[in-house]
Amino acid sequence: MNTKSIHKILLGLSLISLSVVGCKKDFLNVEPTDRISTTTIESDTSVLEAYVTNRYIGTRLQDKEADGSAPGFGRGFEYSMWSSYTDESVYNNDDFTWLIQRGQLAPENLGSAGVYWGRSYKSIRECNYALGVLAKIAMSTTHKKQLIAELKFVKAFRYQDLIRNYGGVVLMGDKVTNLTDNLQDPALFQRATIKESIDYTVNQLDEAAADLPQDNSGSWLPGRATKGAALALKSRLLLYAASPLYNAGTWEAAAAAAQAVIALNKYKIYDGGYENLFLNDLNNDEIIFARLFTKNANHTHLEIANGPNGYGGWGGNLPMQNLVDDYEMTNGKAISDPTSGYDSNQPYKDRDPRFAATILYNGAAYRERNIETFIPGGKDSKDGIDNWNTTKTGYYLKKFMNKAYPLQNPWGNAGFQPWIYFRYAEILLNYAEAANEAYGPDAVPAGSTMSARQAINMVRARSGVNMPALAVGLTQSQMRDAVRYERRVELAFEEHRYYDVRRWKIADVTENKPAGGMIITKTGNTFTYTPKVALDGRKFETKHYWLPIPRAEILASGGKLQQNPGY
């Protein structure tokens, strides 16, 4: 295989030149003007620091957004959100999400889910390169330690993305692989076990947490990793490690990792209301780590991308009935409980307040009027204007949407909502799950100040939510169900559900249920609600607990890279 072919194929393990490269011996001896040379990075501390901070954003290796934006860690605010790979939502315009929903993904047919392997290893290589430069460049010891810690955090985040999508991964250490290396070395493609992968990543986070600052202040701007961010990622990883799919850690360790974040006494539940939590990037003590955008920054314009068709929106990520039905009544009872007070003729009345803050439903107040998904004649139904983007489920997404931004002309008003990677409510729920599994619902472990039940109740007592507290005396199984409910509704659309149902090994149930929707018919002043299937053919098989490694990566390794079972 010639060098050109290798350069094209080996996206996966980042055996490609840096995106910011220097020319040791350029054929034409011309210095590129559209990129920064490695010589500059290795001699100018300000350029090196900019290079380090740019690792948070990263790029896909293919399929960038049409506006040139890059997603950073995870998908976040993209047109088709990660929720539309789960039983949270259906994406109106497909964009490969139906491929996963219908269980049709394959190593050579991954669509937008096929980028994680390649872009993660590209970023890991870039971090290793920067670590090598830092070892040689003159800089204050304190600041150098912080930058090294920052790079270790970014590396750990990328490894987390690999682990939660593929299982055991190739651990590169601090190696910077080049095209001139022996690309046929089997050791280059050897996958570690899940436990080895997690242990390595947690060690990186421990080292990062030791040297990262407590706060974003001075030159350490908001959006850069802090000690809390490193400990929060460790909490998530160890929770995953203890879960049935991974079986590579203990619940005690997971509880302790969450407690370490709690013990910082830096974060708390936001008191400005659940809906506003996702619109504010300032003075919000619940946010531990987030990607912040500036006005006019190139990223998805949420309001028009997900807005109802009657407002000229594109109706993007459409909440499923599956999720709607899981919201409790305000009395804390499931709608399936005959004593809950649920009325099928008024199905949206007296539901957990997070429902109305997350989902636009027929009759919901929105902007200058109420949502009309009913037929005939509803402005947000197929009878409304622009019916090509009518909801398939009877619902539209409200979470993250800011009514202060003009929906019809949003282009100069995108960029204020942060994408939250970690927030305090997740940590409390991590703690509640791990503490319940390790010690039971009501025990307060040594070194902690709360039980699993108390941690959940802090989330349920959020201002504007005020759901009934869980009572003392629940069984461990009942508390497990309560934890899973709370994660389902509190963290909806935040890229948790996809991984939660897999790590719990219940995806064979949740992801094989039809994608539900609701037909709402209006006769006079009466509404009739008829369930429907919004997307047919949903299918999940055992092999789908992990993504397949893209076929190009397997071929590039000469077959040495081991594919996940079933693919």
Tab-separated table of N, CA, C and O in Angstrom, residues 104-203:
chain	number	residue	atom	x	y	z
A	104	GLN	N	-30.074	-1.445	11.932
A	104	GLN	CA	-29.494	-1.739	10.628
A	104	GLN	C	-28.042	-1.281	10.498
A	104	GLN	O	-27.453	-1.400	9.425
A	105	LEU	N	-27.466	-0.792	11.573
A	105	LEU	CA	-26.101	-0.321	11.466
A	105	LEU	C	-25.140	-1.485	11.267
A	105	LEU	O	-25.376	-2.605	11.725
A	106	ALA	N	-24.081	-1.215	10.553
A	106	ALA	CA	-23.070	-2.223	10.245
A	106	ALA	C	-21.723	-1.521	10.165
A	106	ALA	O	-21.658	-0.292	10.047
A	107	PRO	N	-20.614	-2.254	10.223
A	107	PRO	CA	-19.288	-1.619	10.210
A	107	PRO	C	-19.045	-0.712	9.017
A	107	PRO	O	-18.251	0.220	9.104
A	108	GLU	N	-19.723	-0.982	7.908
A	108	GLU	CA	-19.545	-0.139	6.731
A	108	GLU	C	-20.751	0.767	6.504
A	108	GLU	O	-20.860	1.423	5.477
A	109	ASN	N	-21.648	0.828	7.478
A	109	ASN	CA	-22.884	1.589	7.311
A	109	ASN	C	-23.287	2.167	8.662
A	109	ASN	O	-24.275	1.759	9.256
A	110	LEU	N	-22.511	3.148	9.129
A	110	LEU	CA	-22.707	3.689	10.473
A	110	LEU	C	-23.306	5.081	10.488
A	110	LEU	O	-23.741	5.558	11.522
A	111	GLY	N	-23.308	5.746	9.337
A	111	GLY	CA	-23.842	7.097	9.299
A	111	GLY	C	-23.120	8.005	10.268
A	111	GLY	O	-21.904	7.932	10.447
A	112	SER	N	-23.867	8.860	10.945
A	112	SER	CA	-23.272	9.853	11.837
A	112	SER	C	-22.737	9.244	13.125
A	112	SER	O	-22.093	9.941	13.910
A	113	ALA	N	-22.983	7.952	13.370
A	113	ALA	CA	-22.422	7.285	14.551
A	113	ALA	C	-21.054	6.700	14.269
A	113	ALA	O	-20.462	6.065	15.134
A	114	GLY	N	-20.542	6.908	13.069
A	114	GLY	CA	-19.297	6.265	12.673
A	114	GLY	C	-18.054	7.086	12.916
A	114	GLY	O	-16.964	6.693	12.494
A	115	VAL	N	-18.184	8.231	13.609
A	115	VAL	CA	-17.043	9.140	13.707
A	115	VAL	C	-16.255	8.993	15.001
A	115	VAL	O	-15.154	9.544	15.124
A	116	TYR	N	-16.803	8.289	15.987
A	116	TYR	CA	-16.212	8.343	17.319
A	116	TYR	C	-14.830	7.723	17.394
A	116	TYR	O	-13.934	8.235	18.074
A	117	TRP	N	-14.632	6.595	16.741
A	117	TRP	CA	-13.332	5.938	16.799
A	117	TRP	C	-12.259	6.862	16.212
A	117	TRP	O	-11.245	7.150	16.854
A	118	GLY	N	-12.473	7.322	15.015
A	118	GLY	CA	-11.468	8.120	14.336
A	118	GLY	C	-11.170	9.432	15.011
A	118	GLY	O	-10.009	9.779	15.260
A	119	ARG	N	-12.207	10.204	15.334
A	119	ARG	CA	-11.945	11.528	15.880
A	119	ARG	C	-11.371	11.443	17.292
A	119	ARG	O	-10.601	12.314	17.709
A	120	SER	N	-11.732	10.382	18.052
A	120	SER	CA	-11.199	10.249	19.407
A	120	SER	C	-9.702	9.981	19.375
A	120	SER	O	-8.931	10.599	20.128
A	121	TYR	N	-9.274	9.070	18.494
A	121	TYR	CA	-7.845	8.780	18.426
A	121	TYR	C	-7.060	9.934	17.808
A	121	TYR	O	-5.897	10.150	18.154
A	122	LYS	N	-7.676	10.654	16.927
A	122	LYS	CA	-7.022	11.856	16.392
A	122	LYS	C	-6.749	12.838	17.530
A	122	LYS	O	-5.649	13.401	17.646
A	123	SER	N	-7.748	13.050	18.377
A	123	SER	CA	-7.590	13.968	19.499
A	123	SER	C	-6.559	13.455	20.495
A	123	SER	O	-5.758	14.235	21.036
A	124	ILE	N	-6.573	12.147	20.766
A	124	ILE	CA	-5.593	11.566	21.699
A	124	ILE	C	-4.177	11.793	21.174
A	124	ILE	O	-3.263	12.139	21.921
A	125	ARG	N	-3.987	11.604	19.886
A	125	ARG	CA	-2.673	11.830	19.292
A	125	ARG	C	-2.258	13.288	19.440
A	125	ARG	O	-1.108	13.609	19.764
A	126	GLU	N	-3.200	14.205	19.195
A	126	GLU	CA	-2.905	15.626	19.323
A	126	GLU	C	-2.536	15.985	20.761
A	126	GLU	O	-1.636	16.799	20.993
A	127	CYS	N	-3.244	15.391	21.727
A	127	CYS	CA	-2.917	15.631	23.137
A	127	CYS	C	-1.518	15.116	23.457
A	127	CYS	O	-0.738	15.786	24.156
A	128	ASN	N	-1.189	13.927	22.970
A	128	ASN	CA	0.143	13.366	23.217
A	128	ASN	C	1.229	14.227	22.590
A	128	ASN	O	2.306	14.406	23.159
A	129	TYR	N	0.943	14.747	21.417
A	129	TYR	CA	1.899	15.652	20.770
A	129	TYR	C	2.136	16.875	21.656
A	129	TYR	O	3.282	17.283	21.900
A	130	ALA	N	1.069	17.475	22.139
A	130	ALA	CA	1.194	18.674	22.977
A	130	ALA	C	1.912	18.369	24.288
A	130	ALA	O	2.693	19.193	24.792
A	131	LEU	N	1.663	17.195	24.859
A	131	LEU	CA	2.365	16.807	26.085
A	131	LEU	C	3.867	16.713	25.837
A	131	LEU	O	4.674	17.112	26.686
A	132	GLY	N	4.238	16.215	24.680
A	132	GLY	CA	5.646	16.140	24.330
A	132	GLY	C	6.271	17.518	24.186
A	132	GLY	O	7.417	17.750	24.596
A	133	VAL	N	5.524	18.446	23.607
A	133	VAL	CA	6.028	19.809	23.455
A	133	VAL	C	6.180	20.472	24.815
A	133	VAL	O	7.181	21.154	25.101
A	134	LEU	N	5.190	20.287	25.694
A	134	LEU	CA	5.226	20.901	27.018
A	134	LEU	C	6.436	20.449	27.820
A	134	LEU	O	6.982	21.206	28.636
A	135	ALA	N	6.844	19.214	27.593
A	135	ALA	CA	7.993	18.690	28.333
A	135	ALA	C	9.278	19.432	27.996
A	135	ALA	O	10.230	19.440	28.780
A	136	LYS	N	9.288	20.100	26.840
A	136	LYS	CA	10.520	20.743	26.371
A	136	LYS	C	10.474	22.262	26.393
A	136	LYS	O	11.508	22.912	26.306
A	137	ILE	N	9.298	22.844	26.486
A	137	ILE	CA	9.167	24.296	26.341
A	137	ILE	C	9.347	25.002	27.682
A	137	ILE	O	9.024	24.454	28.751
A	138	ALA	N	9.887	26.213	27.649
A	138	ALA	CA	10.087	27.000	28.867
A	138	ALA	C	8.786	27.663	29.279
A	138	ALA	O	8.164	28.378	28.500
A	139	MET	N	8.383	27.426	30.513
A	139	MET	CA	7.114	27.954	31.022
A	139	MET	C	7.141	27.819	32.539
A	139	MET	O	7.834	26.952	33.081
A	140	SER	N	6.369	28.618	33.239
A	140	SER	CA	6.319	28.491	34.700
A	140	SER	C	5.847	27.097	35.083
A	140	SER	O	4.982	26.521	34.431
A	141	THR	N	6.434	26.577	36.134
A	141	THR	CA	6.133	25.203	36.556
A	141	THR	C	4.650	25.023	36.855
A	141	THR	O	4.034	24.030	36.459
A	142	THR	N	4.061	25.986	37.551
A	142	THR	CA	2.646	25.870	37.919
A	142	THR	C	1.747	25.837	36.697
A	142	THR	O	0.854	24.988	36.594
A	143	HIS	N	2.001	26.747	35.768
A	143	HIS	CA	1.148	26.796	34.582
A	143	HIS	C	1.352	25.564	33.713
A	143	HIS	O	0.399	25.028	33.139
A	144	LYS	N	2.582	25.108	33.612
A	144	LYS	CA	2.852	23.909	32.822
A	144	LYS	C	2.110	22.703	33.401
A	144	LYS	O	1.522	21.907	32.667
A	145	LYS	N	2.107	22.583	34.724
A	145	LYS	CA	1.389	21.467	35.364
A	145	LYS	C	-0.102	21.535	35.057
A	145	LYS	O	-0.753	20.513	34.838
A	146	GLN	N	-0.645	22.751	35.032
A	146	GLN	CA	-2.069	22.906	34.728
A	146	GLN	C	-2.374	22.486	33.292
A	146	GLN	O	-3.374	21.817	33.027
A	147	LEU	N	-1.525	22.883	32.352
A	147	LEU	CA	-1.746	22.520	30.951
A	147	LEU	C	-1.604	21.012	30.751
A	147	LEU	O	-2.368	20.401	29.989
A	148	ILE	N	-0.643	20.414	31.415
A	148	ILE	CA	-0.494	18.958	31.334
A	148	ILE	C	-1.748	18.275	31.870
A	148	ILE	O	-2.274	17.327	31.279
A	149	ALA	N	-2.248	18.778	32.999
A	149	ALA	CA	-3.475	18.215	33.588
A	149	ALA	C	-4.655	18.388	32.649
A	149	ALA	O	-5.504	17.495	32.510
A	150	GLU	N	-4.717	19.538	32.000
A	150	GLU	CA	-5.804	19.816	31.064
A	150	GLU	C	-5.779	18.822	29.906
A	150	GLU	O	-6.811	18.283	29.506
A	151	LEU	N	-4.608	18.560	29.374
A	151	LEU	CA	-4.482	17.607	28.268
A	151	LEU	C	-4.836	16.195	28.712
A	151	LEU	O	-5.444	15.426	27.959
A	152	LYS	N	-4.478	15.848	29.928
A	152	LYS	CA	-4.851	14.519	30.437
A	152	LYS	C	-6.366	14.400	30.578
A	152	LYS	O	-6.941	13.331	30.328
A	153	PHE	N	-7.004	15.497	30.969
A	153	PHE	CA	-8.467	15.483	31.045
A	153	PHE	C	-9.082	15.266	29.673
A	153	PHE	O	-10.005	14.466	29.504
A	154	VAL	N	-8.601	16.008	28.677
A	154	VAL	CA	-9.146	15.867	27.326
A	154	VAL	C	-8.923	14.446	26.812
A	154	VAL	O	-9.823	13.841	26.219
A	155	LYS	N	-7.733	13.902	27.024
A	155	LYS	CA	-7.465	12.515	26.634
A	155	LYS	C	-8.449	11.567	27.301
A	155	LYS	O	-9.014	10.670	26.661
A	156	ALA	N	-8.668	11.771	28.606
A	156	ALA	CA	-9.585	10.901	29.348
A	156	ALA	C	-11.003	11.003	28.807
A	156	ALA	O	-11.724	9.999	28.722
A	157	PHE	N	-11.401	12.215	28.445
A	157	PHE	CA	-12.749	12.380	27.889
A	157	PHE	C	-12.866	11.614	26.580
A	157	PHE	O	-13.881	10.955	26.317
A	158	ARG	N	-11.849	11.683	25.756
A	158	ARG	CA	-11.879	10.952	24.484
A	158	ARG	C	-11.897	9.447	24.723
A	158	ARG	O	-12.611	8.703	24.026
A	159	TYR	N	-11.131	8.978	25.709
A	159	TYR	CA	-11.160	7.549	26.014
A	159	TYR	C	-12.531	7.137	26.542
A	159	TYR	O	-13.027	6.053	26.245
A	160	GLN	N	-13.150	8.015	27.353
A	160	GLN	CA	-14.503	7.717	27.815
A	160	GLN	C	-15.441	7.522	26.632
A	160	GLN	O	-16.267	6.605	26.613
A	161	ASP	N	-15.337	8.409	25.633
A	161	ASP	CA	-16.195	8.306	24.456
A	161	ASP	C	-15.964	6.980	23.734
A	161	ASP	O	-16.902	6.349	23.246
A	162	LEU	N	-14.713	6.562	23.660
A	162	LEU	CA	-14.393	5.282	23.024
A	162	LEU	C	-14.939	4.114	23.842
A	162	LEU	O	-15.578	3.198	23.308
A	163	ILE	N	-14.705	4.137	25.141
A	163	ILE	CA	-15.106	3.024	26.001
A	163	ILE	C	-16.611	2.834	25.997
A	163	ILE	O	-17.120	1.717	25.868
A	164	ARG	N	-17.368	3.928	26.142
A	164	ARG	CA	-18.809	3.768	26.264
A	164	ARG	C	-19.471	3.405	24.940
A	164	ARG	O	-20.620	2.969	24.915
A	165	ASN	N	-18.749	3.589	23.828
A	165	ASN	CA	-19.297	3.198	22.531
A	165	ASN	C	-18.801	1.841	22.046
A	165	ASN	O	-19.531	1.134	21.347
A	166	TYR	N	-17.558	1.479	22.404
A	166	TYR	CA	-16.960	0.274	21.832
A	166	TYR	C	-16.542	-0.774	22.856
A	166	TYR	O	-16.259	-1.915	22.485
A	167	GLY	N	-16.460	-0.421	24.150
A	167	GLY	CA	-15.946	-1.361	25.128
A	167	GLY	C	-14.450	-1.176	25.291
A	167	GLY	O	-13.946	-0.055	25.351
A	168	GLY	N	-13.696	-2.281	25.394
A	168	GLY	CA	-12.247	-2.197	25.519
A	168	GLY	C	-11.627	-1.560	24.292
A	168	GLY	O	-12.045	-1.826	23.161
A	169	VAL	N	-10.618	-0.711	24.501
A	169	VAL	CA	-10.067	0.075	23.408
A	169	VAL	C	-8.555	-0.097	23.321
A	169	VAL	O	-7.932	-0.738	24.172
A	170	VAL	N	-7.969	0.476	22.297
A	170	VAL	CA	-6.521	0.489	22.145
A	170	VAL	C	-5.963	1.631	22.990
A	170	VAL	O	-6.334	2.787	22.788
A	171	LEU	N	-5.095	1.303	23.937
A	171	LEU	CA	-4.510	2.314	24.808
A	171	LEU	C	-3.185	2.775	24.207
A	171	LEU	O	-2.234	1.999	24.097
A	172	MET	N	-3.130	4.040	23.855
A	172	MET	CA	-1.965	4.583	23.160
A	172	MET	C	-0.896	5.111	24.115
A	172	MET	O	0.216	5.416	23.689
A	173	GLY	N	-1.237	5.238	25.420
A	173	GLY	CA	-0.272	5.837	26.327
A	173	GLY	C	0.056	7.249	25.884
A	173	GLY	O	-0.820	8.023	25.527
A	174	ASP	N	1.341	7.583	25.881
A	174	ASP	CA	1.769	8.908	25.426
A	174	ASP	C	2.385	8.849	24.032
A	174	ASP	O	3.075	9.777	23.601
A	175	LYS	N	2.107	7.772	23.324
A	175	LYS	CA	2.721	7.564	22.011
A	175	LYS	C	2.113	8.491	20.961
A	175	LYS	O	0.908	8.692	20.917
A	176	VAL	N	2.976	9.038	20.122
A	176	VAL	CA	2.555	9.814	18.964
A	176	VAL	C	2.960	9.008	17.741
A	176	VAL	O	4.130	8.937	17.375
A	177	THR	N	1.991	8.364	17.112
A	177	THR	CA	2.282	7.484	15.990
A	177	THR	C	2.352	8.262	14.688
A	177	THR	O	1.534	9.137	14.430
A	178	ASN	N	3.321	7.932	13.878
A	178	ASN	CA	3.537	8.598	12.600
A	178	ASN	C	3.485	7.598	11.459
A	178	ASN	O	3.617	6.384	11.657
A	179	LEU	N	3.333	8.093	10.265
A	179	LEU	CA	3.254	7.232	9.085
A	179	LEU	C	4.544	6.473	8.841
A	179	LEU	O	4.547	5.439	8.186
A	180	THR	N	5.640	7.006	9.386
A	180	THR	CA	6.916	6.335	9.180
A	180	THR	C	7.130	5.171	10.143
A	180	THR	O	8.094	4.431	10.010
A	181	ASP	N	6.228	5.010	11.122
A	181	ASP	CA	6.335	3.897	12.066
A	181	ASP	C	5.962	2.587	11.388
A	181	ASP	O	5.380	2.570	10.301
A	182	ASN	N	6.261	1.497	12.070
A	182	ASN	CA	5.879	0.179	11.570
A	182	ASN	C	4.381	-0.004	11.760
A	182	ASN	O	3.919	-0.362	12.843
A	183	LEU	N	3.630	0.223	10.702
A	183	LEU	CA	2.171	0.188	10.796
A	183	LEU	C	1.620	-1.228	10.799
A	183	LEU	O	0.409	-1.422	10.897
A	184	GLN	N	2.498	-2.214	10.680
A	184	GLN	CA	2.052	-3.606	10.710
A	184	GLN	C	2.304	-4.255	12.071
A	184	GLN	O	2.070	-5.452	12.241
A	185	ASP	N	2.770	-3.460	13.026
A	185	ASP	CA	3.038	-3.984	14.364
A	185	ASP	C	1.713	-4.357	15.031
A	185	ASP	O	0.882	-3.486	15.290
A	186	PRO	N	1.486	-5.648	15.336
A	186	PRO	CA	0.200	-6.054	15.935
A	186	PRO	C	-0.096	-5.335	17.238
A	186	PRO	O	-1.257	-5.106	17.581
A	187	ALA	N	0.964	-4.969	17.992
A	187	ALA	CA	0.749	-4.310	19.280
A	187	ALA	C	0.057	-2.963	19.116
A	187	ALA	O	-0.613	-2.473	20.030
A	188	LEU	N	0.200	-2.371	17.950
A	188	LEU	CA	-0.412	-1.071	17.687
A	188	LEU	C	-1.932	-1.153	17.683
A	188	LEU	O	-2.616	-0.155	17.904
A	189	PHE	N	-2.471	-2.339	17.464
A	189	PHE	CA	-3.920	-2.504	17.328
A	189	PHE	C	-4.519	-3.391	18.419
A	189	PHE	O	-5.664	-3.811	18.325
A	190	GLN	N	-3.752	-3.686	19.453
A	190	GLN	CA	-4.213	-4.580	20.513
A	190	GLN	C	-5.209	-3.870	21.422
A	190	GLN	O	-4.890	-2.848	22.038
A	191	ARG	N	-6.409	-4.395	21.523
A	191	ARG	CA	-7.427	-3.803	22.394
A	191	ARG	C	-7.260	-4.279	23.821
A	191	ARG	O	-7.115	-5.478	24.086
A	192	ALA	N	-7.305	-3.348	24.750
A	192	ALA	CA	-7.276	-3.687	26.169
A	192	ALA	C	-8.656	-4.171	26.604
A	192	ALA	O	-9.653	-3.992	25.898
A	193	THR	N	-8.733	-4.767	27.789
A	193	THR	CA	-10.036	-5.137	28.341
A	193	THR	C	-10.769	-3.873	28.786
A	193	THR	O	-10.171	-2.787	28.897
A	194	ILE	N	-12.053	-4.010	29.048
A	194	ILE	CA	-12.818	-2.862	29.544
A	194	ILE	C	-12.225	-2.363	30.857
A	194	ILE	O	-12.056	-1.154	31.059
A	195	LYS	N	-11.877	-3.293	31.748
A	195	LYS	CA	-11.318	-2.882	33.040
A	195	LYS	C	-9.989	-2.156	32.848
A	195	LYS	O	-9.741	-1.113	33.474
A	196	GLU	N	-9.123	-2.685	32.002
A	196	GLU	CA	-7.843	-2.017	31.747
A	196	GLU	C	-8.068	-0.629	31.151
A	196	GLU	O	-7.371	0.328	31.507
A	197	SER	N	-9.026	-0.525	30.264
A	197	SER	CA	-9.321	0.760	29.620
A	197	SER	C	-9.820	1.776	30.641
A	197	SER	O	-9.396	2.947	30.640
A	198	ILE	N	-10.716	1.348	31.508
A	198	ILE	CA	-11.258	2.256	32.520
A	198	ILE	C	-10.197	2.606	33.548
A	198	ILE	O	-10.060	3.771	33.955
A	199	ASP	N	-9.419	1.613	33.993
A	199	ASP	CA	-8.372	1.887	34.984
A	199	ASP	C	-7.374	2.922	34.461
A	199	ASP	O	-6.972	3.826	35.191
A	200	TYR	N	-6.973	2.787	33.206
A	200	TYR	CA	-6.039	3.747	32.614
A	200	TYR	C	-6.653	5.145	32.590
A	200	TYR	O	-6.010	6.134	32.965
A	201	THR	N	-7.897	5.227	32.159
A	201	THR	CA	-8.561	6.524	32.031
A	201	THR	C	-8.768	7.172	33.390
A	201	THR	O	-8.567	8.391	33.555
A	202	VAL	N	-9.159	6.382	34.380
A	202	VAL	CA	-9.340	6.913	35.733
A	202	VAL	C	-8.008	7.419	36.288
A	202	VAL	O	-7.957	8.460	36.967
A	203	ASN	N	-6.927	6.717	36.001
A	203	ASN	CA	-5.616	7.172	36.453
A	203	ASN	C	-5.260	8.526	35.834
A	203	ASN	O	-4.724	9.416	36.511
